[in-house]
XYZ file of C-alpha atoms in Angstrom:
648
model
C -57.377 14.091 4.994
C -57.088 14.093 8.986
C -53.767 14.408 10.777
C -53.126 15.216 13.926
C -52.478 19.372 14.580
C -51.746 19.263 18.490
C -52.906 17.016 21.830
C -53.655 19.429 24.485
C -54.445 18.749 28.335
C -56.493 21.382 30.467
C -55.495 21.991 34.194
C -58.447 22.360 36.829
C -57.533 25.895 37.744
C -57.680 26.775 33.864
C -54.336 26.323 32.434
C -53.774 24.547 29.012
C -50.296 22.266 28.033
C -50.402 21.524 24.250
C -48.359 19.020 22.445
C -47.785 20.224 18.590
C -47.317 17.623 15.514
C -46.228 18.121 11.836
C -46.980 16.135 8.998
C -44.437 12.819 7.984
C -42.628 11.188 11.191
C -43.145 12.723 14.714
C -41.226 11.490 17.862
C -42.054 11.814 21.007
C -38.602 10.670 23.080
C -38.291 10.655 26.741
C -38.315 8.836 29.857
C -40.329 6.157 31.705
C -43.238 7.952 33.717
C -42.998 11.341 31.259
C -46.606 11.012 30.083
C -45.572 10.075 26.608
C -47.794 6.415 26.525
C -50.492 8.827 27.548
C -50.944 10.639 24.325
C -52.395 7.582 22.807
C -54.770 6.804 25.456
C -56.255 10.832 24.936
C -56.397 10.588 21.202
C -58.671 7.448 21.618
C -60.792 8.588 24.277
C -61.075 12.059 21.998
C -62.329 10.030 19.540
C -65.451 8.706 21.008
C -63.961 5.458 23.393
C -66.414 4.340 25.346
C -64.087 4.430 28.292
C -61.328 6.890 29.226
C -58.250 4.618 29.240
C -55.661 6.870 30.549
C -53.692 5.442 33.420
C -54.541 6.733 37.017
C -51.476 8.542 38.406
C -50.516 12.066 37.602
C -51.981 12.484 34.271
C -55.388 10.888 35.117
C -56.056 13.155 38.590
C -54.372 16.313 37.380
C -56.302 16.989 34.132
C -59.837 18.282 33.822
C -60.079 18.236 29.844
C -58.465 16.399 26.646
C -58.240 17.904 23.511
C -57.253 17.172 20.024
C -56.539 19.777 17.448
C -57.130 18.149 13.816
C -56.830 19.302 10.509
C -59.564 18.237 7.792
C -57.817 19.020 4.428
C -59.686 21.496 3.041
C -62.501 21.711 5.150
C -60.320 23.452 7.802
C -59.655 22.669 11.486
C -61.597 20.920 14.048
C -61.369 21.046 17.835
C -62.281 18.257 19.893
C -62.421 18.354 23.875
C -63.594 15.689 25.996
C -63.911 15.978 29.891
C -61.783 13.920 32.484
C -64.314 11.142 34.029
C -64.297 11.985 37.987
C -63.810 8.315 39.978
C -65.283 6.194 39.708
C -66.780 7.307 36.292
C -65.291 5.962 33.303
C -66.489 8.322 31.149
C -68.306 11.120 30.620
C -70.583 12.383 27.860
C -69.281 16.496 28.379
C -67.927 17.002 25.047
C -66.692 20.476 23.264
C -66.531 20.733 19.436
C -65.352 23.631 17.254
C -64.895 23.716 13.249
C -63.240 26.335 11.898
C -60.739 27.291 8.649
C -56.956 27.386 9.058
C -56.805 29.924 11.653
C -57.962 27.867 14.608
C -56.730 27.649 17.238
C -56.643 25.769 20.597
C -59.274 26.891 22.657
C -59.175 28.487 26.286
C -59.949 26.915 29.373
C -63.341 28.639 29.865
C -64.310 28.112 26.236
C -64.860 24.768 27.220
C -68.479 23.491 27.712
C -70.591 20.672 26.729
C -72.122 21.547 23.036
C -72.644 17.372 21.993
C -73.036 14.053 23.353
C -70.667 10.832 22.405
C -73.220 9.847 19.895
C -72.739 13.202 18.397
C -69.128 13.379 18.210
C -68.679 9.807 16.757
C -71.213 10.752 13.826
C -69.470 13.739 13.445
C -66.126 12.441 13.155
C -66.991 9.892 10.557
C -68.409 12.755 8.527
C -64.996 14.651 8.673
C -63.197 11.693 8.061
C -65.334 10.196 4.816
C -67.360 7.516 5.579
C -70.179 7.803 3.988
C -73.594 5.914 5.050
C -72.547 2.432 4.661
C -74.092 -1.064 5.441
C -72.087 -4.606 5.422
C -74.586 -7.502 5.211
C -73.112 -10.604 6.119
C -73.253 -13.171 3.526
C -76.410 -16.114 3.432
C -76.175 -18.204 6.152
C -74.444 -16.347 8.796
C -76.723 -14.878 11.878
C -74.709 -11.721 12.650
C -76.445 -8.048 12.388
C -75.714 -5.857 9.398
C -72.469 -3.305 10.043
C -72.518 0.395 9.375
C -69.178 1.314 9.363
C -68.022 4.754 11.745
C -65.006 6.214 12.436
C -64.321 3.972 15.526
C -63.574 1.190 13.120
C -61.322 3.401 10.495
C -59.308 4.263 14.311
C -58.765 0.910 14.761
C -56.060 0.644 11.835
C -54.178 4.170 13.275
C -53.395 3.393 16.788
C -51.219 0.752 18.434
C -50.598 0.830 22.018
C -47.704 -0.821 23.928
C -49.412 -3.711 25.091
C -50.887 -4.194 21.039
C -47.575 -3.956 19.089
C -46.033 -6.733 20.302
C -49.082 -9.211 20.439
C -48.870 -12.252 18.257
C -52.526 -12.807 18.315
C -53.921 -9.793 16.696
C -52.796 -6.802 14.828
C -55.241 -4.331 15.304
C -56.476 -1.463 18.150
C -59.020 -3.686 20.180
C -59.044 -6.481 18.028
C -58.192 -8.237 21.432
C -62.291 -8.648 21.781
C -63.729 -11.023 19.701
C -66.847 -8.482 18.604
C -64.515 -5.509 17.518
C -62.482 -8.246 15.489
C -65.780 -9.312 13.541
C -66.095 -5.872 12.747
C -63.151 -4.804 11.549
C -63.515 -7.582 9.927
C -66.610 -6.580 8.057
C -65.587 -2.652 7.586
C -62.057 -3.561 6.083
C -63.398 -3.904 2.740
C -65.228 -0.752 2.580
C -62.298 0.872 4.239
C -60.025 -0.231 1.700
C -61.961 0.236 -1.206
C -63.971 -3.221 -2.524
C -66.918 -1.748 -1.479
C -68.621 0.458 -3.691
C -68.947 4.326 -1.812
C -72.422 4.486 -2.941
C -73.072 1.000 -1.647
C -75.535 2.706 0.193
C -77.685 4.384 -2.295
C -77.631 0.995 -4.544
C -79.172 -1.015 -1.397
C -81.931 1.518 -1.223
C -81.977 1.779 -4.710
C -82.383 -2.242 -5.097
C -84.701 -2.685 -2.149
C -87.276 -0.051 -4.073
C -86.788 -1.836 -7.613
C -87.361 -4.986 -5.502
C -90.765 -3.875 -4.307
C -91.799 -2.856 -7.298
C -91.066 -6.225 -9.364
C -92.797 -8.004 -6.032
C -96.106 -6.173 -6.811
C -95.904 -6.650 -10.699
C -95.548 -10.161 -9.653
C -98.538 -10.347 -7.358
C -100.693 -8.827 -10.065
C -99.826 -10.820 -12.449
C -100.172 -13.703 -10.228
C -103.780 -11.934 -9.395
C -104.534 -11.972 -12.941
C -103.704 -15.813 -13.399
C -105.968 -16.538 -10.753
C -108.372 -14.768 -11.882
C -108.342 -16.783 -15.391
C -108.284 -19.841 -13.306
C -104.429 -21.110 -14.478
C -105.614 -21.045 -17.897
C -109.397 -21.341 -18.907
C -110.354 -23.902 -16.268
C -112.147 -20.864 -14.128
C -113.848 -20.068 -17.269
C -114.685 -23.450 -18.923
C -116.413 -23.972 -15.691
C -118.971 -21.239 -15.737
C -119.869 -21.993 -19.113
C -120.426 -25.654 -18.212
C -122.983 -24.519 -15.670
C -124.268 -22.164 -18.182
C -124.826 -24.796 -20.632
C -126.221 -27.689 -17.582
C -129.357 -24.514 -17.582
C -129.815 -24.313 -20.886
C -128.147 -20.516 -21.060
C -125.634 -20.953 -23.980
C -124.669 -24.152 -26.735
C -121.081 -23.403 -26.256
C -118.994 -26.702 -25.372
C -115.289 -26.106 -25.214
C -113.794 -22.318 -25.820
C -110.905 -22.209 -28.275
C -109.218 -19.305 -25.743
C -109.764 -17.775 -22.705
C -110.905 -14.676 -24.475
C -113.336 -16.343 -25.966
C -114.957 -17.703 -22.998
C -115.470 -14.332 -21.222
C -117.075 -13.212 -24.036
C -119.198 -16.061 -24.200
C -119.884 -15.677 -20.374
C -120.568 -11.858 -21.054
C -123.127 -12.702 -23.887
C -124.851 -14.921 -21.217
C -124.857 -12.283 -18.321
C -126.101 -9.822 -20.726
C -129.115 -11.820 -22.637
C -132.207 -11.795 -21.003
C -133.709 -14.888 -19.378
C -135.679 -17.559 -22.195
C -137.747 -19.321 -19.738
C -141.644 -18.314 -20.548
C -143.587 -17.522 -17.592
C -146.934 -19.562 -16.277
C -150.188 -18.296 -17.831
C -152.380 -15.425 -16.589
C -155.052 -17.265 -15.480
C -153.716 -19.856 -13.034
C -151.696 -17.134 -11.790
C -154.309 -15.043 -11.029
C -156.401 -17.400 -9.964
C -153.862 -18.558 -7.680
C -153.089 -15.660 -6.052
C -157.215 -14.835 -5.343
C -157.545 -17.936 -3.589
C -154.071 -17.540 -1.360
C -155.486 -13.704 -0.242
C -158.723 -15.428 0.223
C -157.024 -18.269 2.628
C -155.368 -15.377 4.530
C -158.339 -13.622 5.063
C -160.093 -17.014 6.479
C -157.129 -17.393 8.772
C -157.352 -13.895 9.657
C -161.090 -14.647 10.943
C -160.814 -18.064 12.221
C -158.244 -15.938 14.717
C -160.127 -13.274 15.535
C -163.282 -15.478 16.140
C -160.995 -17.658 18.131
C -160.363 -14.507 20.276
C -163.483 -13.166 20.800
C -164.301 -16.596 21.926
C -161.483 -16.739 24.212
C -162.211 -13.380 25.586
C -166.278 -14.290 26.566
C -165.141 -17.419 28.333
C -162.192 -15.745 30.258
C -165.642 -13.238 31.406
C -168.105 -15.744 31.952
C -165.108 -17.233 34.416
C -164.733 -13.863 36.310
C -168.827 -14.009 36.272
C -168.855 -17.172 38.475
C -166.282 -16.311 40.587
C -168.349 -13.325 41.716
C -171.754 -14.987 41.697
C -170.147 -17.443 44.285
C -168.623 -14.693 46.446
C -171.669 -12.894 46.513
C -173.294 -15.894 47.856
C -170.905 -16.095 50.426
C -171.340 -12.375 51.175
C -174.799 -12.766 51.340
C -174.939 -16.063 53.534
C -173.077 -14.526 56.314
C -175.666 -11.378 56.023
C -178.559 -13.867 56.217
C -178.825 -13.632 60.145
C -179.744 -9.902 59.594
C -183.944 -11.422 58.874
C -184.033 -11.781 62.581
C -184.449 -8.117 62.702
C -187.923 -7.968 59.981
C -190.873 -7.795 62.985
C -191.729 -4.387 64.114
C -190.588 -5.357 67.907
C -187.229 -6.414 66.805
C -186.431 -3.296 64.927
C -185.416 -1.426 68.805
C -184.330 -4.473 70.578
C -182.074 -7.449 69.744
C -184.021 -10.397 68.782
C -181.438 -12.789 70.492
C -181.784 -11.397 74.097
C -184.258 -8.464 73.924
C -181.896 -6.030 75.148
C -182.579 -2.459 73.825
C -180.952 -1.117 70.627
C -179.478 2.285 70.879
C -180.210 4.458 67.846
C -176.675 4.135 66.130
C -177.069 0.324 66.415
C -180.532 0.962 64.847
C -178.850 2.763 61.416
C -176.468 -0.394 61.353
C -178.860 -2.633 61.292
C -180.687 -0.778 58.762
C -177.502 -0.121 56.635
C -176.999 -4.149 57.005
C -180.021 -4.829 55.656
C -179.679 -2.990 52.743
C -176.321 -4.019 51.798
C -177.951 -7.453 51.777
C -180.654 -6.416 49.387
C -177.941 -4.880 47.134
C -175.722 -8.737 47.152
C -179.022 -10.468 46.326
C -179.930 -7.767 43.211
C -176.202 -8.283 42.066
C -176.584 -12.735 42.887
C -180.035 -12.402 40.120
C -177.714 -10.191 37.645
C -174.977 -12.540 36.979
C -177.438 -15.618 36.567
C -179.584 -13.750 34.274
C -176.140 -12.670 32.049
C -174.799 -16.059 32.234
C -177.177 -17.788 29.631
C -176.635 -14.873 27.521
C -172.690 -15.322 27.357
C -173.255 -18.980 26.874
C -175.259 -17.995 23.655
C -172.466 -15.828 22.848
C -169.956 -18.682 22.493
C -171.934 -21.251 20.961
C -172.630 -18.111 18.032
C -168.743 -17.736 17.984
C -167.826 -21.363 17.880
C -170.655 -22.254 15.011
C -168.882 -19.296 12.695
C -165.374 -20.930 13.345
C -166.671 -24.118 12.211
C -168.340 -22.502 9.113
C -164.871 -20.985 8.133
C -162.695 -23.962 9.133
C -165.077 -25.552 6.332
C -164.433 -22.545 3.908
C -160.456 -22.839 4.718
C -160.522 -26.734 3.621
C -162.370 -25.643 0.587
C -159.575 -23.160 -0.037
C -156.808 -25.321 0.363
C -157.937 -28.122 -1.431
C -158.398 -25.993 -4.453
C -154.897 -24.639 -3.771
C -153.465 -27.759 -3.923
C -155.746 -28.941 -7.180
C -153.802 -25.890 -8.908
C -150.097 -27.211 -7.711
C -150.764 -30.685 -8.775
C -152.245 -29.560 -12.389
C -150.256 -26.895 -13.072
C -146.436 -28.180 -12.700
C -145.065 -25.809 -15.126
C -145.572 -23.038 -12.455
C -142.740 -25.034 -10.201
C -141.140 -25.852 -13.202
C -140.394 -22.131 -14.050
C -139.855 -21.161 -10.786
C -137.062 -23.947 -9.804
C -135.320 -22.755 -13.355
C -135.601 -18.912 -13.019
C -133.795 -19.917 -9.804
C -131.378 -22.005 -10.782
C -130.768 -19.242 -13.972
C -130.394 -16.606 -11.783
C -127.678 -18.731 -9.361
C -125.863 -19.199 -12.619
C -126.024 -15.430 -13.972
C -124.867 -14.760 -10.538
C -121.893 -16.351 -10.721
C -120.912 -15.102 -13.702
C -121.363 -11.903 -13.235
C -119.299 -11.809 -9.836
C -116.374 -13.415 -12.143
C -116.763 -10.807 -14.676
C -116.814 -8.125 -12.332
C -113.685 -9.196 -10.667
C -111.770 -8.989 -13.720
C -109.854 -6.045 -14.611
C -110.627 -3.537 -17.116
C -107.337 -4.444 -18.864
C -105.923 -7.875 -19.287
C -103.477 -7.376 -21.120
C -99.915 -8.297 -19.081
C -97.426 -8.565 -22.331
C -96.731 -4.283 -20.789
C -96.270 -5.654 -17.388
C -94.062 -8.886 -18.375
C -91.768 -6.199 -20.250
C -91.775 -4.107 -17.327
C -90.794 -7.213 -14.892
C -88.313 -8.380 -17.545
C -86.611 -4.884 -17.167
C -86.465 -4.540 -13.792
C -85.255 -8.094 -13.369
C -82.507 -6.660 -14.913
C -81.713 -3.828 -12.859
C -82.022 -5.802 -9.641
C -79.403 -8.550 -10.660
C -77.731 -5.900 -11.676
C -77.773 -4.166 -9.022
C -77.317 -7.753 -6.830
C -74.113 -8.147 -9.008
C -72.462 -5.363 -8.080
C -73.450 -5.632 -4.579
C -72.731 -9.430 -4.280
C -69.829 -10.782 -1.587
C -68.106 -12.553 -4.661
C -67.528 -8.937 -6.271
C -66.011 -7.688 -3.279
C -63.925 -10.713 -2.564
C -62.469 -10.357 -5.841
C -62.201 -6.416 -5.408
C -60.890 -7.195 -2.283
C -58.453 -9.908 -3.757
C -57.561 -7.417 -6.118
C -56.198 -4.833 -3.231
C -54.624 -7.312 -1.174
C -52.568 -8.098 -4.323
C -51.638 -4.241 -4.370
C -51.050 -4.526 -0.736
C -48.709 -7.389 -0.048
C -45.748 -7.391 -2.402
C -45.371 -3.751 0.367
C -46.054 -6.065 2.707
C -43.456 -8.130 1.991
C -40.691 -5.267 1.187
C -41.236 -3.945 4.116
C -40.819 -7.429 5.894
C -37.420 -7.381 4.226
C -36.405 -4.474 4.793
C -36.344 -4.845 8.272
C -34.946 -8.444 7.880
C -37.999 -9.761 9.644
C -37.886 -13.715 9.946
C -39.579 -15.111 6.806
C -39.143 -12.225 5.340
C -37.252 -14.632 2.389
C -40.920 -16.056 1.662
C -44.137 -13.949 -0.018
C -46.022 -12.416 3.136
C -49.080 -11.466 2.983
C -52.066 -9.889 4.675
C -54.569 -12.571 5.813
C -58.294 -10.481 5.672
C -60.161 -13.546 7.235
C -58.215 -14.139 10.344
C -56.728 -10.419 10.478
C -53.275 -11.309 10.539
C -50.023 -11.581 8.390
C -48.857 -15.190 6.893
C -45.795 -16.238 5.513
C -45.812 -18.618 2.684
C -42.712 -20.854 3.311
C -41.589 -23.415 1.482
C -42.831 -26.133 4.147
C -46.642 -24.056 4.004
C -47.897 -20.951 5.351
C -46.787 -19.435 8.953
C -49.057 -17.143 10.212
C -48.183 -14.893 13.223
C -49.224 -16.343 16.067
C -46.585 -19.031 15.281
C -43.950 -17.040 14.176
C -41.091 -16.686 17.501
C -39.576 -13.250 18.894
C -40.928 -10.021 20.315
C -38.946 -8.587 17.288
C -40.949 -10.381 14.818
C -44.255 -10.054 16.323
C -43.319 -5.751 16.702
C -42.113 -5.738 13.286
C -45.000 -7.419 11.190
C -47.186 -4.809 13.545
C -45.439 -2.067 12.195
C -44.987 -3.068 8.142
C -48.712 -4.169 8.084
C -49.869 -0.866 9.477
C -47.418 1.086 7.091
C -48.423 -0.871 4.365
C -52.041 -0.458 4.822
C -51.582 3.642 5.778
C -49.508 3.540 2.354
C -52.805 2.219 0.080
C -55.290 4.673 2.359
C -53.351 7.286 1.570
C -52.523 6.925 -2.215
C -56.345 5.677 -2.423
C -57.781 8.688 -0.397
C -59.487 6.175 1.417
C -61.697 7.285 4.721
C -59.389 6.649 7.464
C -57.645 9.344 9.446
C -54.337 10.062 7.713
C -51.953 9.110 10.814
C -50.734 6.188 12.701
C -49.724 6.819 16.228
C -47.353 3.690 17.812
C -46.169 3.760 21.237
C -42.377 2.012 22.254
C -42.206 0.335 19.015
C -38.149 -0.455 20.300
C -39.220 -2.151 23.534
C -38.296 -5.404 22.043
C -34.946 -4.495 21.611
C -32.342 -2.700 23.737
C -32.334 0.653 24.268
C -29.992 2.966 21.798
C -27.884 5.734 22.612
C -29.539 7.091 25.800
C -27.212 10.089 26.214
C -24.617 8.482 28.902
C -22.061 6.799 26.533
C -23.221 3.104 27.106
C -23.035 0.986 23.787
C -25.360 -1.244 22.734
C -25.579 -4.014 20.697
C -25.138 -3.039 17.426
C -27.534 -5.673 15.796
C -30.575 -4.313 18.316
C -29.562 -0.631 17.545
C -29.389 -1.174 13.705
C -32.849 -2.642 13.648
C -34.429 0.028 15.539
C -32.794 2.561 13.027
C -33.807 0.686 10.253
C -37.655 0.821 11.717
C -37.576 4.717 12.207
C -35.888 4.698 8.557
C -38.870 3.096 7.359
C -41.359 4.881 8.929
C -40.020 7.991 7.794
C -39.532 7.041 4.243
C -43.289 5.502 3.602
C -45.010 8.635 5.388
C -42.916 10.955 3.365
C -43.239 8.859 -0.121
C -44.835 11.366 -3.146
C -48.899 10.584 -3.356
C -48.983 8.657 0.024
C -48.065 11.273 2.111
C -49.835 10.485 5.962
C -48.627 11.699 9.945
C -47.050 8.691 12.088
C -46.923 9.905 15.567
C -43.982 7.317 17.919
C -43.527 7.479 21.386
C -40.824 6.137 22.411
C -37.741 5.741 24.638
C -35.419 5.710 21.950
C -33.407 8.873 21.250
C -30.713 8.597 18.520
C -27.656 11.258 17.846
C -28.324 10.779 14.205
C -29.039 14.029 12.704
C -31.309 11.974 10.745
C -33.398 10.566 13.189
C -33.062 14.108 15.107
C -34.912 16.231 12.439
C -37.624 13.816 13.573
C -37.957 14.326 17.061
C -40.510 16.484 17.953
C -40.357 16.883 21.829
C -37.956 15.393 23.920
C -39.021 14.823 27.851
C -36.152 14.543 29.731
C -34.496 16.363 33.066
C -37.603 16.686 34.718
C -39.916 18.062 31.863
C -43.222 15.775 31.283
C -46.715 16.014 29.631
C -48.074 17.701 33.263
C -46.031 20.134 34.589
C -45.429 19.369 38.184
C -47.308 22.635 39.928
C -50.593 21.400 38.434
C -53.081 20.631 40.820
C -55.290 17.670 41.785
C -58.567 17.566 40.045
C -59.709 15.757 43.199
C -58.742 13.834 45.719
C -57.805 15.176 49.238
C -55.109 18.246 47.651
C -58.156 19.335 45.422
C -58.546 22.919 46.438
């Protein structure tokens, strides 16, 4: 249960005007320009609007915090304070909580701080309220995001506004916007009790039962591949088997069967008998023997390779040696005794340093003319060399032919060797093959324990899908309505509401209330008259507050309306002045209502009215709660400005 204690407003320099509230009918009567529409606007932004919709003016400049002092059954009290956006803020996310038992009380102005965010207070006020973790996924087909319900939608049925009660084209707080009607749309049903409350828990609970019976069903679908849809996988192996001459086995009467057939087969030993000994043997002397040949042919080859590359390098230096010693030839001139001091071309006198060179000339050319007889003596030699090299070569070239060609007399007389070979191959392809099969097959393939464990939880998820299906909770939901709407359509009557005379009834899918006449239905938005429009706002909401209540359903336990007479003439205002009788009898019959279904034994809930209408019926007096008239308002008038230019 959550009604309404007391709505408090905090000044800027600290001082605190609190408006008190009882259980059953509450009226707040007064003038125009009191503050009284106000108190709506503060509840809603206390509870987590994302904008602060209190009009600017007094009220809006003159307050620094708004409070709401609830009471939560038996968990106690709660405080909730909210600060005053500054322009041109709409908001603000400064918000004070306090839970306590019976005893508390409305806070201070300094007690006030930030302790949570918006995000904060909205989870915490759907915890106080009863809304447990809930998800509505729209049916197959439609694109919309699953809805977890909060306590902004369970507000939505508790407030109506001036501009909302008389609107013909929706019933509900905000349903004016097309996304907040979806989703009252979707939370209705848990709200009112179609939906199971651990509808939660049975999601998670079918999404892990789900996951299981998808991996039964992948193993099992594993295991059928595996087998090869049947024996086909099997039959095959043992065909190939059979093609080799591994097994006699045709056609297996099971699959069973056939694995251990193929098992046999992996296990036996290969039949094939080898080649004999001696062709073997001999066969293998005379390949080591042709790749020793090869391995001398090479090296020969090198060696011969190697002389050559020499007896080129040889050459090269016999003919530079020549040149060398061609250009030294001139130094012969100098051999008779008389040319040894003078120069034989123009007898000029040698000094004795041109002497040594001369000397040191002539024996350099001695030394090119030892080195010119060297490498033509060596030559012949390395020539010899080659010729050795190359006759060896030949001689195992002729060897290597020998080899081969008694290679190849073994291959051509000895085809069994081949034979056993190409079949030990293809064997061993075979074995191969089924071995990898039988390796890839479980230890136990037996399923019968996992098709009784799929069977079972089969069960529990459509179960589980059952109870969590849309048709359940239409008919659930058809069930309440059915509950719902004969008060629906007492109320209608009692108020003398136009159709009233016809079954009315609460229309879930369109959010609005229909009249089934004679000529077909009438829904709302085609019925005529402010007076009709206000008064199908008003027995809906009753009606609804009537089945939360007696239900214990998780919506706050109050309903706060604001001028639900504007669409009729004012009653007695205190001067005198009649009105029309017809307009002042309806508006009494309204407040009649109102306090008989919020007073009604099991249903008991708050309905908070403001409201210019101020009766001298001791009746409607016992109701009236505060009464703002002669100058007293919501803000008292030495209040200052929060800011502005008389902000001190």
């Amino acid at each position: 249960m959550m009604q309404v204690i007391a709505i408090s407003v905090y000044s800027c320099d600290g001082r605190r005007r609190a408006v008190p509230f009882q259980r059953g009918l509450n009226v707040v009567s007064g003038d125009s320009k009191t503050g009284k529409s106000t108190l709506i606007e503060i509840l809603d932004y206390c509870f987590g609007a994302d904008e602060c919709a209190v009009p600017d003016g007094v009220v809006r400049s003159r307050v620094a915090w708004y409070g709401v002092l609830l009471h939560l059954g038996d968990a106690g009290r709660a405080f909730i304070a909210r600060r005053a956006p500054m322009p041109p803020a709409k908001s603000t996310e400064d918000i004070f909580l306090q839970i306590g038992a019976e005893e508390l009380r409305l806070p201070l102005a300094k007690q006030l701080r930030k302790t949570t965010n918006l995000e904060g207070l909205i989870a915490q006020l759907t915890s106080w309220v009863g809304i447990r973790e809930t998800l509505h996924v729209p049916p197959p087909g439609q694109t919309r995001r699953a809805l977890s319900t909060n306590i902004r939608h369970a507000l939505a049925f508790c407030l109506q506004t001036q501009n909302e009660i008389d609107q013909k084209g929706y019933l509900f707080h905000g349903a004016a916007d097309n996304y907040v009607s979806q989703a009252l749309k979707d939370a209705l049903p848990y709200l009112l009790g179609a939906v199971d409350e651990d509808q939660m828990a049975k999601r998670f609970e079918l999404k892990q039962y789900r996951d299981k019976l998808r991996a039964i069903d992948r193993t099992l679908k594993e295991l059928e591949d595996i087998r090869g849809k049947g024996n086909k996988r099997a039959t095959a192996l043992l065909t190939e088997a059979r093609l080799v001459g591994l097994t006699e086995m045709t056609q297996s009467e099971s699959w069973q069967a056939a694995v251990a057939e193929l098992k046999r087969v992996a296990e036996s030993p290969m039949g094939q008998s080898p080649p004999s000994q001696a062709d073997e043997d001999e066969f293998a002397r005379l390949s080591s023997e042709r790749a020793r040949l090869q391995d001398e042919i090479r090296s020969k080859r090198h060696a011969i390779d190697t002389a050559r590359s020499f007896e080129n390098h040889g050459l090269e230096f016999e003919r530079e040696v020549q040149e060398q010693t061609r250009r030294l030839g001139l130094v012969d001139l100098f051999s008779s005794e008389r040319s040894a001091h003078a120069c034989p071309l123009c007898n000029h006198a040698l000094q004795e340093q041109e002497i040594e060179s001369v000397a040191h000339l002539r024996l350099f050319h001695s030394e090119l003319l030892d080195h010119s007889t060297a490498v033509r003596t060596a030559t012949p030699r390395i020539q010899a060399a080659i010729e050795a090299y190359e006759s060896e070569v030949t001689t195992l070239r002729e060897e290597l032919e020998t080899v081969r060609m008694q290679l190849n007399t073994i291959r051509e007389m000895d085809r069994r060797l081949q034979r056993f070979h190409d079949d030990a191959a293809r064997h061993a392809l075979v074995i191969g093959r089924i071995s990898l099969y039988l390796e890839s097959l479980p230890e136990e393939m037996d399923t019968s324990g996992l098709n009784l464990e799929r069977e079972r939880l089969t069960g529990i998820c459509k179960e589980l899908e059952e109870a969590l299906s849309h048709q359940l909770m239409a008919e659930r939901l058809e069930s309440i309505l059915g509950r719902i709407n004969p008060a629906l359509s007492a109320h209608a009557e009692t108020l003398s509401l136009e159709f009233s005379d016809s079954p009315v009834r609460f229309d879930v899918r369109n959010l609005t209330v229909v009249a089934d006449t004679l000529d077909g239905p009438v829904p709302l938005k085609r019925m005529g008259s402010g007076e009709n429009w206000v008064g199908y706002h008003l027995v809906i909401h009753l009606a609804l507050h009537e089945w939360f209540a007696q239900k214990n359903r998780p919506v706050p336990n109050f309903l706060m309306i604001d001028q639900p007479s504007q669409a009729h003439f004012p009653a007695d205002s205190g001067d005198g002045t009649k009105k029309k009788d017809i307009d002042r009898a309806t508006v009494r019959r309204m407040y009649e209502l109102m306090a008989q279904s919020s007073s009604a034994a099991g249903r008991q809930y708050q309905v908070i009215v403001t409201d210019h209408a101020d009766f001298d019926d001791p009746e409607f007096q016992k109701h009236v709660r505060h009464r703002w008239r002669d100058g007293e308002k919501l803000i008292p008038e030495d209040w200052p400005r929060c800011y502005g230019e008389e902000r001190a």
